[in-house]
PDB file of C-alpha atoms and ligand atoms in Angstrom:
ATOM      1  CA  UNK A 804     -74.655 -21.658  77.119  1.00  0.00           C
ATOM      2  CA  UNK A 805     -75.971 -23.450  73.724  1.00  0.00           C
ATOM      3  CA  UNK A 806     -73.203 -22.427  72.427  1.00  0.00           C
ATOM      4  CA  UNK A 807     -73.224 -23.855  68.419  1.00  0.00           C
ATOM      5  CA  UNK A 808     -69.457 -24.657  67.907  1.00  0.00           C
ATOM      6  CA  UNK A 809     -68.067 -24.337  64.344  1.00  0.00           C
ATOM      7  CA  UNK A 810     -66.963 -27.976  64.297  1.00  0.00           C
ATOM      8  CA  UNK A 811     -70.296 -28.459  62.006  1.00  0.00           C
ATOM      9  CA  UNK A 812     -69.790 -31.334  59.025  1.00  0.00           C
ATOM     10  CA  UNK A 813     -73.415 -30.789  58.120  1.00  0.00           C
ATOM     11  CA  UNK A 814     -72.600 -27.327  56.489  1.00  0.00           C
ATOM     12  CA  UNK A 815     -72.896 -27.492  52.518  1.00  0.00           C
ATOM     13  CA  UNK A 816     -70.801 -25.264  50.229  1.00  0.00           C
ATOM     14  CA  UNK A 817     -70.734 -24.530  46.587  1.00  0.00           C
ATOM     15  CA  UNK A 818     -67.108 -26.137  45.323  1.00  0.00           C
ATOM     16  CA  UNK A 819     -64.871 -24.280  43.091  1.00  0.00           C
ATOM     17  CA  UNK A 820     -62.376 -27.804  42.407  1.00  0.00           C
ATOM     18  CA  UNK A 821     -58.699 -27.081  41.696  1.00  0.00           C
ATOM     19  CA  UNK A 822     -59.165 -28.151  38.204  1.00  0.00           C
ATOM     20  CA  UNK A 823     -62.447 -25.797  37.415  1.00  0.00           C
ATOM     21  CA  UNK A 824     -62.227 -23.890  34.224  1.00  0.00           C
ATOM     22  CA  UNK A 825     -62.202 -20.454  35.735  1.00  0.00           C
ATOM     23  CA  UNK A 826     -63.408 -17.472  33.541  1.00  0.00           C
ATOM     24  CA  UNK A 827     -60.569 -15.117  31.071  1.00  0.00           C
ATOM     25  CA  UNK A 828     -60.698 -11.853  32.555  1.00  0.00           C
ATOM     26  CA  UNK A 829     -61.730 -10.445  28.665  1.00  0.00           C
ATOM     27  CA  UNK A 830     -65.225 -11.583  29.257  1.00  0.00           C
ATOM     28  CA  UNK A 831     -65.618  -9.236  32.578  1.00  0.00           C
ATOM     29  CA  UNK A 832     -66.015  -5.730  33.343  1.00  0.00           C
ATOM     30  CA  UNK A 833     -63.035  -4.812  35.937  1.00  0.00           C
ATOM     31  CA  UNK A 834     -61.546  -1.667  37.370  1.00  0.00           C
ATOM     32  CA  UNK A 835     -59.462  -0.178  34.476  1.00  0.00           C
ATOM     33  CA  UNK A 836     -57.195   0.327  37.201  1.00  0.00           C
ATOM     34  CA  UNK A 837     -56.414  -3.168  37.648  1.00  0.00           C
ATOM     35  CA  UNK A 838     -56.938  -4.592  34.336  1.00  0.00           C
ATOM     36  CA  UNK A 839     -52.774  -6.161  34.027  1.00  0.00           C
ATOM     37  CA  UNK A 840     -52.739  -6.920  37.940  1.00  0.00           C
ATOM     38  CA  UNK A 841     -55.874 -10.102  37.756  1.00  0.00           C
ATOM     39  CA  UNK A 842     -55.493 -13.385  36.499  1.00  0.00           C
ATOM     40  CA  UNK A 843     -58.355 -15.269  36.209  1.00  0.00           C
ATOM     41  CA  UNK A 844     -62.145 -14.394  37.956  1.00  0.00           C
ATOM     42  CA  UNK A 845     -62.572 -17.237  40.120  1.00  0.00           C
ATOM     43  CA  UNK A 846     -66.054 -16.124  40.948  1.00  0.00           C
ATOM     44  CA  UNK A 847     -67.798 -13.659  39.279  1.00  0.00           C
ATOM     45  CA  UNK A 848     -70.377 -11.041  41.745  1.00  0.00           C
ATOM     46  CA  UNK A 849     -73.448 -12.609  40.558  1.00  0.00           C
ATOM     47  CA  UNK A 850     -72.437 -15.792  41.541  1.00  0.00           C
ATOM     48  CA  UNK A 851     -71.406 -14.776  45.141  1.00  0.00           C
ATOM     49  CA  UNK A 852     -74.571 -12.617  45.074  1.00  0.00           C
ATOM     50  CA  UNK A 853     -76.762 -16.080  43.996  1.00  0.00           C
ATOM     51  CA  UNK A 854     -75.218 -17.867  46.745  1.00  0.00           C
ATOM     52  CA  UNK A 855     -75.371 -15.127  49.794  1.00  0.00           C
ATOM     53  CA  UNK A 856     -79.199 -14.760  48.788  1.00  0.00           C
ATOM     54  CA  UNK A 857     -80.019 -18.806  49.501  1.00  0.00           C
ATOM     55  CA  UNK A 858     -77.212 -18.453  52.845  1.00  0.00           C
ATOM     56  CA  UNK A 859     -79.043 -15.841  53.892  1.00  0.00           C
ATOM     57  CA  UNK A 860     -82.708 -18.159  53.449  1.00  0.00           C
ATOM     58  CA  UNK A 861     -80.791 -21.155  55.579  1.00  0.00           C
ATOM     59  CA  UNK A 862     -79.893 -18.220  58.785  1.00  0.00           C
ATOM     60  CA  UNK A 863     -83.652 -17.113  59.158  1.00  0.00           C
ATOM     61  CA  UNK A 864     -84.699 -20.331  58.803  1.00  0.00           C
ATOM     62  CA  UNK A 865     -81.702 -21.696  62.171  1.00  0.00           C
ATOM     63  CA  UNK A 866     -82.136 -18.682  63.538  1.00  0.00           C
ATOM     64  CA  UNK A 867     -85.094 -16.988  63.093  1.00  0.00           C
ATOM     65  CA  UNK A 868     -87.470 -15.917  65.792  1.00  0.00           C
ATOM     66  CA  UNK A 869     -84.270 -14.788  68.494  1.00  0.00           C
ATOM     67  CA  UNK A 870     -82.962 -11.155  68.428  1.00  0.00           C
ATOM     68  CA  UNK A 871     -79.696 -11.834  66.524  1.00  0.00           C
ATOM     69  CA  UNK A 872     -75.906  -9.510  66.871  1.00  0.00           C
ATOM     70  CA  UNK A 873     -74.432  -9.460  63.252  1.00  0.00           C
ATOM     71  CA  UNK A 874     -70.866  -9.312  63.924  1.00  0.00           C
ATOM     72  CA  UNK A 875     -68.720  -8.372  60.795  1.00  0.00           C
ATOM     73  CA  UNK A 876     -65.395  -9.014  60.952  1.00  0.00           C
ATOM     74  CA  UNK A 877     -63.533  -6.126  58.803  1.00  0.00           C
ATOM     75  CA  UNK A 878     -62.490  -5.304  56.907  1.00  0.00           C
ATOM     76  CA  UNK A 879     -62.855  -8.235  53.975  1.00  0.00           C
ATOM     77  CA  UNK A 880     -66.084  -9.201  55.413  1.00  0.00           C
ATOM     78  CA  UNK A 881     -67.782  -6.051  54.478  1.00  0.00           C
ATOM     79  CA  UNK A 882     -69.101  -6.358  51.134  1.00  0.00           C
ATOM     80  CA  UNK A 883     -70.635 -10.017  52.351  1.00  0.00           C
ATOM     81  CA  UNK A 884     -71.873  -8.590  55.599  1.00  0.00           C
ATOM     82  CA  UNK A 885     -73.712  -5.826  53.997  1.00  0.00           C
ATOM     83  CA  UNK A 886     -75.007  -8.288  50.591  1.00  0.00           C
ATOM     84  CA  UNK A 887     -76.305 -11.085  53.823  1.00  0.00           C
ATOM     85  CA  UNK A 888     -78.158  -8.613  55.571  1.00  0.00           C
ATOM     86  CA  UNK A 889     -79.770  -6.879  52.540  1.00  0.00           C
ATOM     87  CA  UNK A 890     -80.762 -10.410  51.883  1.00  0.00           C
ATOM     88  CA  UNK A 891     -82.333 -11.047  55.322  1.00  0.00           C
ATOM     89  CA  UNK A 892     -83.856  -7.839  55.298  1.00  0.00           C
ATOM     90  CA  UNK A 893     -85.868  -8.563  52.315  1.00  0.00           C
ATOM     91  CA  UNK A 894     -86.671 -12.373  53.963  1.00  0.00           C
ATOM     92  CA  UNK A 895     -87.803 -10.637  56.722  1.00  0.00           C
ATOM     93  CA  UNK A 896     -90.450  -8.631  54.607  1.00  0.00           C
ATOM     94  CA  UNK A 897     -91.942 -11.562  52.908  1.00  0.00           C
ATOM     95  CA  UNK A 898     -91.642 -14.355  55.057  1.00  0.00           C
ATOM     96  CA  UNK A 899     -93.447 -15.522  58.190  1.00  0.00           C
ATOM     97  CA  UNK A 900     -90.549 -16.061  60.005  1.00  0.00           C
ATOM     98  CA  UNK A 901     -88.613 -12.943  61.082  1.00  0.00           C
ATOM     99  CA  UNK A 902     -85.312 -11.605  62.460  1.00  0.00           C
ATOM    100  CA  UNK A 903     -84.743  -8.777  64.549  1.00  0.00           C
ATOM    101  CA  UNK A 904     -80.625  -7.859  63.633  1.00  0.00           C
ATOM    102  CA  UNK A 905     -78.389  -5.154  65.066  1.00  0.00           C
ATOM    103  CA  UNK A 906     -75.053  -5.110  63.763  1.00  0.00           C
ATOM    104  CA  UNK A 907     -71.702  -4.856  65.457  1.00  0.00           C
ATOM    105  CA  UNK A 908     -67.968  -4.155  64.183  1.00  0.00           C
ATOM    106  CA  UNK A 909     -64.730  -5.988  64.927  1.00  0.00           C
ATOM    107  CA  UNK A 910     -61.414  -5.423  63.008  1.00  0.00           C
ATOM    108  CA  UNK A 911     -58.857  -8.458  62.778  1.00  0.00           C
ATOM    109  CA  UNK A 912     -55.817  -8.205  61.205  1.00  0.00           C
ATOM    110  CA  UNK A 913     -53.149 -11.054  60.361  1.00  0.00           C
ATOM    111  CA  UNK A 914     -51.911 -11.416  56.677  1.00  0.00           C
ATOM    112  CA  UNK A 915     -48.874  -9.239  55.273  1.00  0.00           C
ATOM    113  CA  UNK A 916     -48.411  -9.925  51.351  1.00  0.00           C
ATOM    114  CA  UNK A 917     -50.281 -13.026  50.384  1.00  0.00           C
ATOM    115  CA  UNK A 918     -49.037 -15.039  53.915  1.00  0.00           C
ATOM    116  CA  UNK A 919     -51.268 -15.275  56.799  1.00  0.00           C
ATOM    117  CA  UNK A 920     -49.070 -14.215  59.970  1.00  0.00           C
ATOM    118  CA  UNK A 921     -49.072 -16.639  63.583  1.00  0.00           C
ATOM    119  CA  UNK A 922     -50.034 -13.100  64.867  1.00  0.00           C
ATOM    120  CA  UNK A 923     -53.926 -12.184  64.691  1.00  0.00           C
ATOM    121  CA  UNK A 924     -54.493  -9.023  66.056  1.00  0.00           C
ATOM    122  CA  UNK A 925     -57.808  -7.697  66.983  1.00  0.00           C
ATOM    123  CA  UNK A 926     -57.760  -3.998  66.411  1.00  0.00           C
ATOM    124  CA  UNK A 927     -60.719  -1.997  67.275  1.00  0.00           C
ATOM    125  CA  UNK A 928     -64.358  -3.048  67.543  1.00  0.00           C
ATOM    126  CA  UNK A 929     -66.853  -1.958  70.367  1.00  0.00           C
ATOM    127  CA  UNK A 930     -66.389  -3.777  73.760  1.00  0.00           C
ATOM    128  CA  UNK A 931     -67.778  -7.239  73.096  1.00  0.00           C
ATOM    129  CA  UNK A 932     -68.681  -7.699  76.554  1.00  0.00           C
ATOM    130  CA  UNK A 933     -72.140  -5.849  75.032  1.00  0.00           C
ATOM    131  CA  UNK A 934     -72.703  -9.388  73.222  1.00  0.00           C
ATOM    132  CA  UNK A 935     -73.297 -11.602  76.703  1.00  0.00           C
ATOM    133  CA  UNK A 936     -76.437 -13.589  76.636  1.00  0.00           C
ATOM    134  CA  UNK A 937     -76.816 -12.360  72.734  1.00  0.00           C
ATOM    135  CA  UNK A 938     -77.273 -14.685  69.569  1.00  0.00           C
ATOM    136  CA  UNK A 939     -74.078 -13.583  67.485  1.00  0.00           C
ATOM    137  CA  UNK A 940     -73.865 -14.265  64.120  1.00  0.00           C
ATOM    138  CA  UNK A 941     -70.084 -14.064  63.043  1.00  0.00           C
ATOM    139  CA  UNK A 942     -69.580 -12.767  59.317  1.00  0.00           C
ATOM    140  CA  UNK A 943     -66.414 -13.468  57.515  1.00  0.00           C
ATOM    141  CA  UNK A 944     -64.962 -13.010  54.258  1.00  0.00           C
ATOM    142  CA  UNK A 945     -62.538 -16.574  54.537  1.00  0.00           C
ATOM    143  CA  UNK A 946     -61.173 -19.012  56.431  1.00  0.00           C
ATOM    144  CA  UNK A 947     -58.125 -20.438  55.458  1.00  0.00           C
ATOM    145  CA  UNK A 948     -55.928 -21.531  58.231  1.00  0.00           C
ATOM    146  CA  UNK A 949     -59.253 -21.181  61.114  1.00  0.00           C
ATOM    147  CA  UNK A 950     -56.850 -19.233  63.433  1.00  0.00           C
ATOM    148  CA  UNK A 951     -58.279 -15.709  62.895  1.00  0.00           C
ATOM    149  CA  UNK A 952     -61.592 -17.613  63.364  1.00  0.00           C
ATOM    150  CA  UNK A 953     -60.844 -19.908  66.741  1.00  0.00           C
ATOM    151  CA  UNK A 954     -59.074 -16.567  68.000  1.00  0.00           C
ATOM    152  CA  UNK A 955     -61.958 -15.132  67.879  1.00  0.00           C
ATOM    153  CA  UNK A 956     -64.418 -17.340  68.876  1.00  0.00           C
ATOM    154  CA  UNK A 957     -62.156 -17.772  71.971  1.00  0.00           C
ATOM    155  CA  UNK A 958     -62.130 -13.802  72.696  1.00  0.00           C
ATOM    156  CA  UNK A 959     -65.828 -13.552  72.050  1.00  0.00           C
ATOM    157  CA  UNK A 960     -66.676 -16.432  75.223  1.00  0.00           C
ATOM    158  CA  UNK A 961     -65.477 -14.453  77.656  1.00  0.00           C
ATOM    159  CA  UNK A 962     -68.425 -12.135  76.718  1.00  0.00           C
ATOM    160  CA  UNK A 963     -70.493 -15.186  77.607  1.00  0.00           C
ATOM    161  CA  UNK A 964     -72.881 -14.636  74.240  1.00  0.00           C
ATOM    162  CA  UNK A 965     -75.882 -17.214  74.034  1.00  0.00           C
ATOM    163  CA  UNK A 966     -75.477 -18.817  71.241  1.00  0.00           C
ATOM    164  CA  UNK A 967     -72.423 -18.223  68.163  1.00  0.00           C
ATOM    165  CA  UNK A 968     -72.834 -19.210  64.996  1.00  0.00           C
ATOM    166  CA  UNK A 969     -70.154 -18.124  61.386  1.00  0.00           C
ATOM    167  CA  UNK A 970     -70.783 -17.978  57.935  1.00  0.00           C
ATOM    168  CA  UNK A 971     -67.808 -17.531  55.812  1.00  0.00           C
ATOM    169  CA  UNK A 972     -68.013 -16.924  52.349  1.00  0.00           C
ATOM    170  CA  UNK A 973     -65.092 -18.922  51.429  1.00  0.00           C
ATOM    171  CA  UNK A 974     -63.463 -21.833  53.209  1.00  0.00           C
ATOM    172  CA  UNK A 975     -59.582 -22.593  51.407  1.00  0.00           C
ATOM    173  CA  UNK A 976     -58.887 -26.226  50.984  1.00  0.00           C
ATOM    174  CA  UNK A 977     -55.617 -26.312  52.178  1.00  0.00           C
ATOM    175  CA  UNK A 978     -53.199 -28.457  54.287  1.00  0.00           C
ATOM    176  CA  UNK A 979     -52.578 -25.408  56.637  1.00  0.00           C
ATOM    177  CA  UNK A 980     -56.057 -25.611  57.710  1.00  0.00           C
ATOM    178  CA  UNK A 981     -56.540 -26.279  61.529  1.00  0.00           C
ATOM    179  CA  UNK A 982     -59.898 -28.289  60.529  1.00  0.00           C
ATOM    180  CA  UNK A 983     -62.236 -25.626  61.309  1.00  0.00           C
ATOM    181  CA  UNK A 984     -65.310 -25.096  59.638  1.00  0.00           C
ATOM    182  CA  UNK A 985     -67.647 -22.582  59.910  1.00  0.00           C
ATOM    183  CA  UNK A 986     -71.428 -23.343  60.453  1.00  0.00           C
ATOM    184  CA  UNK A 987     -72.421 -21.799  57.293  1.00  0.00           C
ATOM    185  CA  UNK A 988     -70.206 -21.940  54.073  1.00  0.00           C
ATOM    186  CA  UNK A 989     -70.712 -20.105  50.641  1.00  0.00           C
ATOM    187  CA  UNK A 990     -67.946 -21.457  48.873  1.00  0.00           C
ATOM    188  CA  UNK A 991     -65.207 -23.840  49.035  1.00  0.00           C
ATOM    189  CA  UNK A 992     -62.218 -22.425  47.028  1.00  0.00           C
ATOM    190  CA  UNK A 993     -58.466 -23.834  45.660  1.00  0.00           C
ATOM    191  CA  UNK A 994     -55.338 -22.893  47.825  1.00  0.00           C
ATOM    192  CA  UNK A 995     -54.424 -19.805  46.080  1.00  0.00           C
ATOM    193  CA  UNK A 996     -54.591 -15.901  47.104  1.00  0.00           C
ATOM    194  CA  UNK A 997     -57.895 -14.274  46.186  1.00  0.00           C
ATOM    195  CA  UNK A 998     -58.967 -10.951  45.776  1.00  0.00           C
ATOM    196  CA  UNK A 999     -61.905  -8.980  45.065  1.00  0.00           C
ATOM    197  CA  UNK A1000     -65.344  -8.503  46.895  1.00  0.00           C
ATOM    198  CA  UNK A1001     -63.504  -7.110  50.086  1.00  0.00           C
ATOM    199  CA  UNK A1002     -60.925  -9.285  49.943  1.00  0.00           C
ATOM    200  CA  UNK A1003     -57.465  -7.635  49.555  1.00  0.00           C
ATOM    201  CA  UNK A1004     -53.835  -7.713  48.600  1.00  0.00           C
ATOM    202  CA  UNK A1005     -52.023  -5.028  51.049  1.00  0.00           C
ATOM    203  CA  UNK A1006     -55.202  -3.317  51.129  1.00  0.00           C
ATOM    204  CA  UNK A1007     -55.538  -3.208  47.392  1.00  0.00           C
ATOM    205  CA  UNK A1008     -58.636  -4.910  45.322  1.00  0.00           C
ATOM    206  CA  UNK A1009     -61.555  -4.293  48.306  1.00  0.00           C
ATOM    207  CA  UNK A1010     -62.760  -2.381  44.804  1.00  0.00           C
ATOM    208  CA  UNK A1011     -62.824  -4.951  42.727  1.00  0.00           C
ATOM    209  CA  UNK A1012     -66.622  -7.032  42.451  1.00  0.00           C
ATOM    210  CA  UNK A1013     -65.906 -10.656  41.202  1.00  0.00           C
ATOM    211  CA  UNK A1014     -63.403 -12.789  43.191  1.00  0.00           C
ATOM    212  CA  UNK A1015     -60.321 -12.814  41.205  1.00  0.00           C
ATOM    213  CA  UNK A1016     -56.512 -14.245  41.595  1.00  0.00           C
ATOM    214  CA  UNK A1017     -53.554 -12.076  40.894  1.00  0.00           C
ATOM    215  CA  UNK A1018     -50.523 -12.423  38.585  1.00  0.00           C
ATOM    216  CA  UNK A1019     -46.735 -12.428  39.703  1.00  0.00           C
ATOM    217  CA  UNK A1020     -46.272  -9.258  38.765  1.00  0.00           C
ATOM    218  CA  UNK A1021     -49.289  -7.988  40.810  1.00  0.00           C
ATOM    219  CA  UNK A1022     -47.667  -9.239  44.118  1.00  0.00           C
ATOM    220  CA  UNK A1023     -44.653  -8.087  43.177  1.00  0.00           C
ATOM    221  CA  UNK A1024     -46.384  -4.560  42.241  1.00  0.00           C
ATOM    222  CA  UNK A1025     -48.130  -4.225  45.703  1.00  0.00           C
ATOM    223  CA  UNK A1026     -45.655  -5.778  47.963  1.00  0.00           C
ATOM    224  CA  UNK A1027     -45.012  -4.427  51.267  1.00  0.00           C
TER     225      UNK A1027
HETATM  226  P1  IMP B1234     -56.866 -17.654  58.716  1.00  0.00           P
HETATM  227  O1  IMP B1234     -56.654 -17.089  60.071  1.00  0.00           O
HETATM  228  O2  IMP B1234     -55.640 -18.328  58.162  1.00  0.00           O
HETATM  229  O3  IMP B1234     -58.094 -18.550  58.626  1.00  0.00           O
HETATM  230  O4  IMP B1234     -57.055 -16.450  57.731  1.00  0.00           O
HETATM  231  C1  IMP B1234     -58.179 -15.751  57.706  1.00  0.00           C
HETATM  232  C2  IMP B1234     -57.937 -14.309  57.287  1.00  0.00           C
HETATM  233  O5  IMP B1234     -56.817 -14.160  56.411  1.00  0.00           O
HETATM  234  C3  IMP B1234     -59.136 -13.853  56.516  1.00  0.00           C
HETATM  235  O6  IMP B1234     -60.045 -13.201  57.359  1.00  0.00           O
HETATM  236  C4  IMP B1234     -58.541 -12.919  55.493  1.00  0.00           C
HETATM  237  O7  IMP B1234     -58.539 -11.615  55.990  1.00  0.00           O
HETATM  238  C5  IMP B1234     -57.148 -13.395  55.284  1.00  0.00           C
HETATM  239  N1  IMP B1234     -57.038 -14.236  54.068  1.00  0.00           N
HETATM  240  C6  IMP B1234     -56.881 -15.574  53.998  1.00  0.00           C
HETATM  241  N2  IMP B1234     -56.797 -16.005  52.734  1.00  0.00           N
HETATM  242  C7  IMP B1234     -56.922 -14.909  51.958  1.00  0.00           C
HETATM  243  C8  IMP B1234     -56.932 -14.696  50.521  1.00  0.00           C
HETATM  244  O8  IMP B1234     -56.828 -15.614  49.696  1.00  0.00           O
HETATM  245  N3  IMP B1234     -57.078 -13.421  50.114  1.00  0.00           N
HETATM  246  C9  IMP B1234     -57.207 -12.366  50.968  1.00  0.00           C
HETATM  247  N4  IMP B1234     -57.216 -12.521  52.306  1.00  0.00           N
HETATM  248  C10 IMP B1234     -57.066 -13.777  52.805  1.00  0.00           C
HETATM  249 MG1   MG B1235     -61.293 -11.617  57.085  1.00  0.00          MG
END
């Protein structure tokens, strides 16, 4: 099995550094809904949208030419999964190079409030024993600590899958990391709780389009 592990150094990344002026929420359009809950926008949606299109030229150009299994891990990942493969799409109508995609669901589960839990649960998903012998692409919204990530790159070998490969979005430089890095990064991004873009707070802010953080009061508001 060429299986490509996620311990790749060579990935590059757009950095966000702890000190970067990030933008006053005045300046942005957000839901009216959650105008007193948001902070600062970290990254604004054309940004992420700028970056997913080039992330999306570096896949077809690794992986183009096999029959590739887009995996999207929900449910942050879905507003990235469905941005990346609009992107390929339209690489795959202008470009020599081509990529046959299908696309498959898992649901992971493992933060309550803004604190990731030892306890990643996989809930739901089709049987991912219909991924053996496949090139899976793994699509994630962030990787902070890598244990949702190794979890499931350990689940998904049993399936015996060709080749794996993950592109996360964001990667959070933080101490609690376990050192993994995905294959493909979007952004590298401070050690604070993000929302927006899929990303969410107790389920709340997947409505949101620029990645944002949240005030006190706001995780106070939507605590669980
Ligand atoms: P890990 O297992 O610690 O790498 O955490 C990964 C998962 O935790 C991600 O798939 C997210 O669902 C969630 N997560 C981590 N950091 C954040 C954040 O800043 N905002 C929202 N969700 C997060
Ligand atoms: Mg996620």
């Amino acid at each position: 099995m060429d299986r490509i592990t996620s311990n790749n150094d060579m990935a590059s990344y757009l950095q966000i550094a702890d000190d970067e002026k990030s933008y006053n929420l005045d300046l942005f359009c957000v839901p009216r809904h959650y105008e007193k809950d948001l902070d600062k926008v970290i990254i604004p949606h054309g940004l992420i949208m700028d970056r997913t299109e080039r992330l999306a030229r570096d896949i077809v150009r690794d992986m183009g030419g096999h029959h590739i299994v887009a995996l999207c891990v929900l449910k942050g990942g879905f507003k990235f999964f469905a941005d990346l493969l609009d992107y390929i799409k339209t690489l795959n109508q202008n470009s020599d190079k081509s990529l046959p995609l299908t696309v498959d669901f898992i649901r992971v589960k493992s933060y309550c409030n803004d604190k990731s839990t030892n306890n990643v649960k996989v809930i739901g998903g089709d049987d991912l024993s219909s991924l053996s012998g496949k090139h899976v692409l793994i699509v994630e919204d962030i990787v902070e600590t890598g244990k949702t990530m190794q979890t499931l790159l350990s689940l998904l070998s049993k399936s015996r899958p060709k080749m794996v490969k993950v592109v996360s979005l964001l990667v959070k430089r933080t101490p609690r990391s376990s050192g993994y890095r995905p294959d493909y990064i979007g952004f590298e991004v401070p050690d604070a709780f993000l929302v927006g873009y899929a990303l969410d707070y107790n389920e709340y802010f997947r409505d949101l389009s620029h990645i944002c953080t949240l005030n006190d009061k706001a995780k106070e508001k939507y605590k669980v």
